[in-house]
Coordinates of C-alpha atoms in Angstrom, one line a residue:
M1 CA 2.2 8.9 -14.0
P2 CA 2.1 5.6 -12.0
E3 CA 5.5 3.6 -12.4
I4 CA 5.8 0.4 -12.3
L5 CA 9.4 -1.8 -12.6
I6 CA 9.6 -5.0 -13.6
A7 CA 12.9 -7.0 -13.4
D8 CA 13.5 -10.8 -15.2
D9 CA 15.8 -12.3 -17.2
H10 CA 13.3 -13.5 -19.8
P11 CA 12.8 -10.8 -22.7
L12 CA 9.3 -12.7 -23.6
F13 CA 8.0 -12.8 -20.0
R14 CA 9.3 -9.0 -19.6
D15 CA 7.2 -8.5 -22.4
A16 CA 4.3 -10.4 -20.7
L17 CA 4.5 -8.4 -17.9
S18 CA 4.6 -5.2 -19.4
R19 CA 1.5 -5.6 -21.0
A20 CA -0.3 -6.7 -18.5
A21 CA 0.8 -4.0 -16.5
A22 CA -0.6 -1.8 -19.1
Q23 CA -3.6 -3.1 -19.2
A24 CA -3.8 -2.8 -15.3
L25 CA -3.4 1.2 -15.7
P26 CA -3.0 2.3 -19.2
A27 CA -1.4 5.4 -18.1
V28 CA 1.6 4.1 -16.8
E29 CA 5.6 4.2 -17.3
L30 CA 7.4 1.1 -17.3
F31 CA 10.8 0.2 -16.4
Q32 CA 12.5 -2.5 -16.8
A33 CA 15.4 -4.5 -15.4
D34 CA 16.9 -7.9 -16.6
S35 CA 19.2 -8.9 -13.7
V36 CA 19.8 -7.6 -9.6
P37 CA 22.4 -5.5 -10.0
A38 CA 20.0 -3.6 -12.5
L39 CA 17.4 -4.2 -10.5
L40 CA 19.1 -1.9 -8.0
A41 CA 20.0 0.8 -10.3
L42 CA 16.6 0.8 -11.0
V43 CA 14.8 1.0 -7.9
E44 CA 17.6 4.0 -6.6
S45 CA 16.6 6.0 -9.9
H46 CA 13.0 5.3 -9.0
A47 CA 12.8 4.8 -5.6
N48 CA 9.0 6.1 -5.2
A49 CA 8.0 3.5 -8.0
D50 CA 4.5 2.4 -7.2
L51 CA 5.4 -1.3 -7.7
L52 CA 7.5 -4.4 -8.6
L53 CA 7.0 -7.0 -10.6
L54 CA 10.2 -9.3 -9.4
D55 CA 11.3 -12.6 -10.4
L56 CA 12.9 -14.6 -8.4
Q57 CA 15.7 -16.6 -10.2
M58 CA 18.0 -13.8 -11.9
P59 CA 21.3 -13.4 -12.6
G60 CA 22.9 -11.8 -9.6
A61 CA 20.5 -13.4 -6.5
R62 CA 19.5 -16.3 -5.8
G63 CA 15.8 -17.3 -3.8
F64 CA 14.7 -14.5 -1.4
S65 CA 18.0 -12.7 -0.7
A66 CA 17.2 -9.8 -3.5
L67 CA 13.4 -9.9 -1.8
A68 CA 15.2 -9.0 1.6
H69 CA 17.5 -6.8 0.3
L70 CA 14.6 -4.9 -1.5
R71 CA 12.3 -5.0 1.7
G72 CA 15.4 -3.6 3.9
H73 CA 15.8 -0.4 1.5
Y74 CA 12.9 0.1 0.2
P75 CA 10.0 -1.2 2.3
Q76 CA 7.6 1.3 0.7
L77 CA 7.5 -0.8 -2.5
P78 CA 5.2 -2.7 -2.7
V79 CA 6.6 -6.5 -4.6
I80 CA 4.8 -9.0 -6.6
I81 CA 7.0 -11.9 -7.2
V82 CA 6.2 -13.5 -10.3
S83 CA 7.8 -17.3 -10.1
A84 CA 7.8 -20.3 -12.2
H85 CA 7.8 -22.1 -9.1
E86 CA 3.8 -23.3 -7.9
E87 CA 4.2 -24.5 -4.6
A88 CA 2.2 -23.1 -2.3
D89 CA 5.2 -23.2 0.3
V90 CA 7.0 -21.0 -1.9
A91 CA 4.4 -18.6 -2.5
R92 CA 3.5 -18.6 1.4
R93 CA 7.2 -17.9 2.2
A94 CA 7.5 -14.8 0.0
L95 CA 4.7 -13.7 1.5
A96 CA 6.3 -13.9 4.9
H97 CA 9.7 -11.8 3.4
G98 CA 7.5 -9.5 2.8
A99 CA 6.0 -9.6 -0.9
A100 CA 2.2 -8.2 -1.0
G101 CA 1.6 -10.9 -4.0
Y102 CA 2.3 -13.7 -5.8
V103 CA 1.7 -15.1 -9.1
P104 CA 3.2 -18.2 -10.7
K105 CA 3.9 -17.5 -14.3
S106 CA 1.7 -20.4 -15.7
M107 CA -1.1 -18.1 -14.7
A108 CA -3.3 -16.0 -17.4
G109 CA -2.4 -12.4 -18.3
E110 CA -5.7 -11.1 -16.6
N111 CA -4.6 -12.7 -13.2
I112 CA -1.5 -10.7 -13.3
V113 CA -3.6 -7.5 -13.8
E114 CA -5.9 -9.0 -11.1
A115 CA -3.0 -9.1 -8.4
I116 CA -1.5 -5.6 -9.7
H117 CA -5.1 -4.0 -8.9
A118 CA -5.4 -5.8 -5.6
V119 CA -1.9 -4.9 -4.7
L120 CA -2.2 -1.3 -5.3
D121 CA -5.2 -1.5 -3.3
G122 CA -3.3 -2.3 -0.2
E123 CA -4.6 -5.7 -0.4
V124 CA -2.5 -9.1 -0.2
W125 CA -2.7 -11.5 -3.6
L126 CA -2.2 -15.2 -3.8
P127 CA -4.3 -17.4 -6.6
S128 CA -6.6 -19.4 -5.1
Q129 CA -5.0 -22.5 -5.2
L130 CA -2.1 -21.4 -3.3
S131 CA -4.0 -19.7 -0.8
G132 CA -5.5 -20.8 2.7
G133 CA -2.8 -21.1 4.8
S134 CA -0.1 -19.0 6.3
A135 CA 3.8 -19.4 6.6
E136 CA 6.6 -18.8 9.3
L137 CA 10.0 -18.3 8.5
R138 CA 12.5 -20.5 10.8
G139 CA 14.4 -18.6 13.2
N140 CA 18.0 -18.5 11.0
E141 CA 16.3 -17.5 8.0
A142 CA 14.5 -14.6 9.1
M143 CA 17.7 -13.5 11.1
L144 CA 19.7 -13.9 7.6
A145 CA 17.0 -11.8 6.1
G146 CA 17.6 -9.1 8.2
R147 CA 20.9 -9.0 8.2
I148 CA 21.2 -8.9 4.4
A149 CA 18.8 -6.0 4.4
E150 CA 21.7 -4.3 5.9
L151 CA 24.4 -4.8 3.4
T152 CA 24.9 -1.8 1.0
P153 CA 24.0 -2.4 -2.9
H154 CA 27.6 -3.0 -3.7
Q155 CA 27.8 -5.3 -0.5
F156 CA 24.9 -6.7 -1.6
R157 CA 26.1 -6.9 -5.6
V158 CA 29.2 -9.0 -4.0
L159 CA 27.6 -11.4 -2.1
G160 CA 25.9 -12.5 -5.1
M161 CA 28.7 -12.8 -6.9
V162 CA 30.7 -15.2 -3.7
A163 CA 27.5 -17.0 -3.9
D164 CA 28.2 -18.0 -7.6
G165 CA 31.8 -19.1 -6.6
L166 CA 33.4 -16.3 -8.2
L167 CA 36.8 -15.4 -6.4
N168 CA 38.0 -12.0 -5.0
K169 CA 40.2 -11.2 -8.0
Q170 CA 37.1 -12.2 -10.4
I171 CA 34.4 -10.2 -8.8
A172 CA 37.2 -7.4 -9.0
Y173 CA 37.3 -7.6 -12.6
E174 CA 33.5 -8.0 -12.9
L175 CA 32.9 -5.0 -11.2
G176 CA 35.8 -2.7 -12.5
V177 CA 37.4 -2.0 -9.3
S178 CA 40.5 -3.3 -7.3
E179 CA 40.7 -6.4 -5.3
A180 CA 41.4 -4.4 -2.4
T181 CA 38.1 -3.0 -2.4
I182 CA 36.3 -6.2 -2.9
K183 CA 38.3 -7.4 0.0
A184 CA 37.2 -4.5 2.2
H185 CA 33.5 -5.3 1.0
M186 CA 34.1 -9.1 2.0
T187 CA 35.1 -8.0 5.6
A188 CA 32.1 -6.0 6.0
I189 CA 30.0 -8.7 4.8
M190 CA 31.2 -10.8 7.2
R191 CA 30.6 -9.0 9.6
K192 CA 27.1 -7.9 9.0
L193 CA 26.3 -11.6 8.4
G194 CA 28.2 -13.1 11.3
C195 CA 30.5 -14.7 9.2
N196 CA 34.2 -16.0 9.6
N197 CA 35.3 -16.7 6.1
R198 CA 33.9 -16.7 2.5
T199 CA 33.0 -20.3 2.6
Q200 CA 30.0 -19.6 5.7
V201 CA 29.6 -16.4 3.4
A202 CA 28.2 -18.8 0.5
L203 CA 26.3 -21.3 3.0
A204 CA 24.4 -18.2 4.8
A205 CA 23.1 -17.0 1.3
S206 CA 22.0 -21.0 0.3
Q207 CA 19.7 -20.5 3.1
L208 CA 17.0 -18.3 1.0
T209 CA 16.9 -20.7 -1.9
L210 CA 13.6 -21.9 -2.7
D211 CA 13.9 -25.3 -0.8
P212 CA 10.6 -25.4 0.6
G213 CA 12.0 -27.3 3.5
N214 CA 13.4 -24.5 5.0
V215 CA 9.8 -22.6 5.3
I216 CA 6.8 -24.3 8.0
A217 CA 3.6 -24.0 6.9
V218 CA 0.8 -23.6 9.4
D219 CA -2.6 -24.3 8.5
E220 CA -5.5 -22.0 9.0

């Protein structure tokens, strides 16, 4: 039985995505997450899932960081980005980060069904109004995405909390671990990202936000 994972922090939209997935594959098993930490646990327990429908903006990640991390750890899992952003540059940038499809949230359910069918058939799907071009990531963004892909799930979760401005003791409290454990994670994160302090870590994470100025679009 096929499995589809749905990650979105809005219950009503998770329900809409679930209905579209069930329409596309009537026998599908659906599993949901409302945050990036919940998604990481979900993907770990369903590593052979057939598809992930992923909202870019969820608690625990910003912009393309979750996509970059997942593509590094689960390259076999096709990902359709479902986003409130309707800019062509953002959609093309998502594909450059490894997404197999991009669906604006304003689109009708039948478009989501179409995207699911196309991606499961091995195709790349974009709505017609966002197609017609390609995108290249700037060197520093592509390099950073590769480094984020090397983080462990625990390190990635800490990275998201650092980007949100939390201090080590706050992160330790939230995760139920010692502050020494968080310091060890921070040391590993700084080494993997090539940073010298937590300010640089937070700035590095900001490079994967949805600012379309971080992408070079090349018209066909």
